[in-house]
Tab-separated table of C-alpha atoms and ligand atoms in Angstrom:
chain	number	residue	atom	x	y	z
A	1	UNK	CA	139.348	140.138	60.344
A	2	UNK	CA	137.305	137.939	62.633
A	3	UNK	CA	134.947	139.694	65.057
A	4	UNK	CA	132.761	138.755	68.019
A	5	UNK	CA	129.159	139.865	68.426
A	6	UNK	CA	126.806	139.501	71.373
A	7	UNK	CA	123.019	139.139	71.348
A	8	UNK	CA	121.740	138.565	74.855
A	9	UNK	CA	118.885	139.379	77.207
A	10	UNK	CA	119.073	140.457	80.816
A	11	UNK	CA	116.656	141.142	83.605
A	12	UNK	CA	116.347	144.818	84.507
A	13	UNK	CA	118.804	144.130	87.324
A	14	UNK	CA	121.403	142.813	84.897
A	15	UNK	CA	121.186	139.025	85.145
A	16	UNK	CA	121.171	136.559	82.265
A	17	UNK	CA	119.923	133.668	84.424
A	18	UNK	CA	119.010	132.875	88.018
A	19	UNK	CA	121.791	131.447	90.169
A	20	UNK	CA	120.632	127.909	89.305
A	21	UNK	CA	120.630	128.746	85.576
A	22	UNK	CA	116.855	129.115	85.350
A	23	UNK	CA	115.705	131.424	82.526
A	24	UNK	CA	111.946	130.907	82.819
A	25	UNK	CA	111.525	134.634	83.445
A	26	UNK	CA	112.946	135.100	79.932
A	27	UNK	CA	111.314	132.163	78.130
A	28	UNK	CA	107.921	133.401	79.362
A	29	UNK	CA	108.444	136.400	77.067
A	30	UNK	CA	108.896	134.218	73.972
A	31	UNK	CA	106.538	135.398	71.290
A	32	UNK	CA	106.220	133.391	68.078
A	33	UNK	CA	105.274	136.605	66.269
A	34	UNK	CA	108.256	138.654	67.482
A	35	UNK	CA	111.840	137.403	67.467
A	36	UNK	CA	113.271	140.691	68.739
A	37	UNK	CA	115.734	140.882	65.868
A	38	UNK	CA	117.338	137.470	66.360
A	39	UNK	CA	116.835	136.367	62.756
A	40	UNK	CA	118.506	139.514	61.426
A	41	UNK	CA	121.315	139.196	63.962
A	42	UNK	CA	122.158	135.573	63.214
A	43	UNK	CA	121.876	136.001	59.444
A	44	UNK	CA	125.481	137.168	59.020
A	45	UNK	CA	127.111	135.059	61.764
A	46	UNK	CA	129.177	132.057	60.743
A	47	UNK	CA	129.662	130.311	64.084
A	48	UNK	CA	128.354	130.428	67.662
A	49	UNK	CA	130.887	130.267	70.481
A	50	UNK	CA	129.390	129.568	73.886
A	51	UNK	CA	130.484	128.649	77.393
A	52	UNK	CA	129.761	125.312	79.050
A	53	UNK	CA	127.027	126.890	81.198
A	54	UNK	CA	125.038	127.952	78.166
A	55	UNK	CA	125.663	124.676	76.348
A	56	UNK	CA	124.403	122.631	79.290
A	57	UNK	CA	121.209	124.695	79.378
A	58	UNK	CA	120.608	124.462	75.647
A	59	UNK	CA	121.146	120.694	75.708
A	60	UNK	CA	117.728	120.501	77.359
A	61	UNK	CA	116.050	122.224	74.418
A	62	UNK	CA	114.301	120.073	71.853
A	63	UNK	CA	114.794	120.556	68.966
A	64	UNK	CA	118.398	121.780	68.903
A	65	UNK	CA	117.897	125.512	68.345
A	66	UNK	CA	120.924	126.472	66.224
A	67	UNK	CA	121.503	126.268	62.499
A	68	UNK	CA	125.113	127.435	62.824
A	69	UNK	CA	128.130	125.392	63.948
A	70	UNK	CA	128.640	125.707	67.708
A	71	UNK	CA	132.018	125.793	69.431
A	72	UNK	CA	131.727	125.169	73.185
A	73	UNK	CA	134.642	126.464	75.236
A	74	UNK	CA	135.081	124.275	78.310
A	75	UNK	CA	137.999	122.830	80.197
A	76	UNK	CA	135.660	120.127	81.544
A	77	UNK	CA	134.153	119.061	78.226
A	78	UNK	CA	137.279	119.321	76.057
A	79	UNK	CA	138.386	115.829	75.114
A	80	UNK	CA	135.007	114.263	75.949
A	81	UNK	CA	132.640	113.006	73.249
A	82	UNK	CA	129.991	115.335	71.899
A	83	UNK	CA	126.486	113.983	72.740
A	84	UNK	CA	124.967	111.688	70.092
A	85	UNK	CA	123.095	113.606	67.452
A	86	UNK	CA	125.220	116.727	67.841
A	87	UNK	CA	128.481	115.426	66.378
A	88	UNK	CA	128.132	117.414	63.159
A	89	UNK	CA	126.847	120.502	64.952
A	90	UNK	CA	129.022	120.977	68.048
A	91	UNK	CA	132.736	120.953	68.911
A	92	UNK	CA	134.328	121.158	72.351
A	93	UNK	CA	137.556	123.054	72.966
A	94	UNK	CA	139.629	124.248	75.893
A	95	UNK	CA	141.052	127.136	73.867
A	96	UNK	CA	141.274	130.605	75.325
A	97	UNK	CA	139.113	133.251	73.622
A	98	UNK	CA	142.165	134.482	71.684
A	99	UNK	CA	143.098	130.948	70.602
A	100	UNK	CA	139.515	130.110	69.667
A	101	UNK	CA	139.167	133.209	67.499
A	102	UNK	CA	142.543	132.550	65.845
A	103	UNK	CA	141.538	128.957	65.113
A	104	UNK	CA	138.155	129.994	63.715
A	105	UNK	CA	139.795	132.713	61.637
A	106	UNK	CA	142.164	130.134	60.124
A	107	UNK	CA	139.051	128.152	59.150
A	108	UNK	CA	137.658	131.153	57.276
A	109	UNK	CA	135.157	132.228	59.935
A	110	UNK	CA	134.539	135.977	59.991
A	111	UNK	CA	131.646	136.797	62.316
A	112	UNK	CA	131.101	135.002	65.598
A	113	UNK	CA	128.095	135.049	67.916
A	114	UNK	CA	129.521	134.947	71.437
A	115	UNK	CA	127.082	133.632	74.055
A	116	UNK	CA	127.046	132.998	77.806
A	117	UNK	CA	127.662	135.396	80.678
A	118	UNK	CA	131.130	134.339	81.815
A	119	UNK	CA	132.243	133.737	78.264
A	120	UNK	CA	131.031	137.127	77.074
A	121	UNK	CA	132.915	138.709	79.978
A	122	UNK	CA	136.122	136.934	78.913
A	123	UNK	CA	135.699	137.948	75.289
A	124	UNK	CA	135.062	141.557	76.311
A	125	UNK	CA	138.158	141.574	78.538
A	126	UNK	CA	140.167	140.198	75.618
A	127	UNK	CA	138.869	142.959	73.327
A	128	UNK	CA	137.211	140.429	71.037
A	129	UNK	CA	133.658	141.813	71.024
A	130	UNK	CA	132.810	144.387	68.385
A	131	UNK	CA	129.193	145.047	69.271
A	132	UNK	CA	126.391	143.912	71.556
A	133	UNK	CA	122.628	143.762	71.178
A	134	UNK	CA	121.280	143.871	74.726
A	135	UNK	CA	117.612	143.227	75.367
A	136	UNK	CA	116.337	144.237	78.785
A	137	UNK	CA	113.350	142.382	80.219
A	138	UNK	CA	111.252	144.456	82.625
A	139	UNK	CA	111.608	142.124	85.577
A	140	UNK	CA	113.747	142.223	88.707
A	141	UNK	CA	114.934	138.767	89.716
A	142	UNK	CA	117.042	139.892	92.659
A	143	UNK	CA	119.992	137.574	92.195
A	144	UNK	CA	121.515	135.594	89.391
A	145	UNK	CA	124.359	135.184	86.948
A	146	UNK	CA	125.477	138.633	85.814
A	147	UNK	CA	126.152	139.588	82.227
A	148	UNK	CA	128.994	141.898	83.124
A	149	UNK	CA	131.896	141.527	85.509
A	150	UNK	CA	135.089	143.132	86.644
A	151	UNK	CA	137.338	144.936	84.185
A	152	UNK	CA	140.891	146.186	84.335
A	153	UNK	CA	139.711	149.589	83.089
A	154	UNK	CA	136.576	151.365	81.909
A	155	UNK	CA	135.413	150.502	78.427
A	156	UNK	CA	133.559	153.120	76.389
A	157	UNK	CA	130.726	152.128	74.116
A	158	UNK	CA	128.758	153.956	71.484
A	159	UNK	CA	124.993	153.569	71.376
A	160	UNK	CA	124.131	152.537	67.812
A	161	UNK	CA	120.374	152.049	68.138
A	162	UNK	CA	117.678	151.624	70.738
A	163	UNK	CA	114.106	150.469	70.439
A	164	UNK	CA	111.322	149.145	72.596
A	165	UNK	CA	108.697	146.490	71.988
A	166	UNK	CA	105.014	146.535	72.988
A	167	UNK	CA	105.850	143.775	75.482
A	168	UNK	CA	108.075	146.219	77.382
A	169	UNK	CA	111.364	144.722	76.263
A	170	UNK	CA	113.964	147.391	75.487
A	171	UNK	CA	116.758	146.635	73.061
A	172	UNK	CA	119.934	148.632	72.668
A	173	UNK	CA	122.819	148.014	70.315
A	174	UNK	CA	126.237	149.156	71.461
A	175	UNK	CA	129.552	149.225	69.669
A	176	UNK	CA	132.815	149.161	71.552
A	177	UNK	CA	134.771	152.332	70.930
A	178	UNK	CA	137.915	151.572	68.903
B	1	LIG	N1	119.636	135.694	79.026
B	1	LIG	C1	120.217	135.237	77.920
B	1	LIG	O1	120.018	135.788	76.811
B	1	LIG	C2	121.142	134.074	78.020
B	1	LIG	C3	122.049	133.810	76.989
B	1	LIG	C4	122.942	132.768	77.137
B	1	LIG	C5	122.910	131.988	78.272
B	1	LIG	N2	121.999	132.250	79.237
B	1	LIG	C6	121.967	131.465	80.470
B	1	LIG	O2	123.143	131.767	81.183
B	1	LIG	C7	123.587	130.611	81.881
B	1	LIG	C8	125.005	130.307	81.459
B	1	LIG	O3	125.814	131.453	81.574
B	1	LIG	P1	127.101	131.440	82.517
B	1	LIG	O4	127.637	132.824	82.594
B	1	LIG	O5	126.729	130.764	83.767
B	1	LIG	O6	128.076	130.478	81.717
B	1	LIG	P2	128.783	130.444	80.278
B	1	LIG	O7	129.520	131.718	80.015
B	1	LIG	O8	127.847	129.952	79.259
B	1	LIG	O9	129.816	129.260	80.567
B	1	LIG	C9	130.837	129.424	81.531
B	1	LIG	C10	131.739	128.229	81.489
B	1	LIG	O10	132.414	128.202	80.235
B	1	LIG	C11	133.701	127.639	80.400
B	1	LIG	N3	134.725	128.514	79.856
B	1	LIG	C12	135.716	128.118	79.008
B	1	LIG	N4	136.496	129.131	78.675
B	1	LIG	C13	136.031	130.205	79.340
B	1	LIG	C14	136.467	131.547	79.406
B	1	LIG	N5	137.517	132.003	78.708
B	1	LIG	N6	135.788	132.398	80.183
B	1	LIG	C15	134.699	131.975	80.855
B	1	LIG	N7	134.248	130.704	80.851
B	1	LIG	C16	134.910	129.821	80.089
B	1	LIG	C17	133.877	127.393	81.880
B	1	LIG	O11	133.544	126.026	82.073
B	1	LIG	P3	134.688	124.910	82.299
B	1	LIG	O12	134.884	124.863	83.768
B	1	LIG	O13	134.126	123.670	81.717
B	1	LIG	O14	135.917	125.398	81.573
B	1	LIG	C18	132.824	128.265	82.527
B	1	LIG	O15	132.358	127.759	83.742
B	1	LIG	C19	122.633	129.484	81.502
B	1	LIG	O16	121.661	129.362	82.512
B	1	LIG	C20	121.995	129.986	80.231
B	1	LIG	O17	120.701	129.475	80.041
B	1	LIG	C21	121.127	133.277	79.141
């Protein structure tokens, strides 16, 4: 069975980015000596699925930060060429979350890192996220792009683990109740 997994950071007021996509408040916390569990998280993921918003932000990073194949879900980008240099690393698709997971499953993919606020919301609504590692940064940014959105009904989660870092970041792992 294929499964989706989230590893994402928010401000204390629940945003993954400012309204203009800025994440400086998060990048400032980067610590070469502390990856906040990212290495362990990514170790058993086969593919990263992200929304166009996240892809456009990460395009500005040099070097390309991922060592896993990336599938970008985007109605706008589907059918357009992948930027030079990323052809063997990135694919564009206008699939729905369900279609994307079915396609990846048929390719033998088992564990998917789902990234991007709107995209994570869609995957959660579709019941395609198994667990989430949420890292809270002790900063209020007042407005921004939220991690969570509207739902047709409440969703219960189980707290699997919680830890804090000397920097003040708090990380909690949740599993969606079956
Ligand atoms: N704090 C963190 O840890 C973290 C992590 C990841 C990203 N970010 C930041 O968050 C921002 C991007 O997040 P975001 O929420 O704005 O965008 P996003 O979820 O990355 O991308 C949203 C876009 O994906 C496309 N899409 C395709 N299928 C979709 C579906 N089923 N549901 C939702 N969207 C779908 C749509 O573009 P089309 O119109 O092209 O279809 C939509 O506008 C960036 O600034 C990034 O740097 C922060």
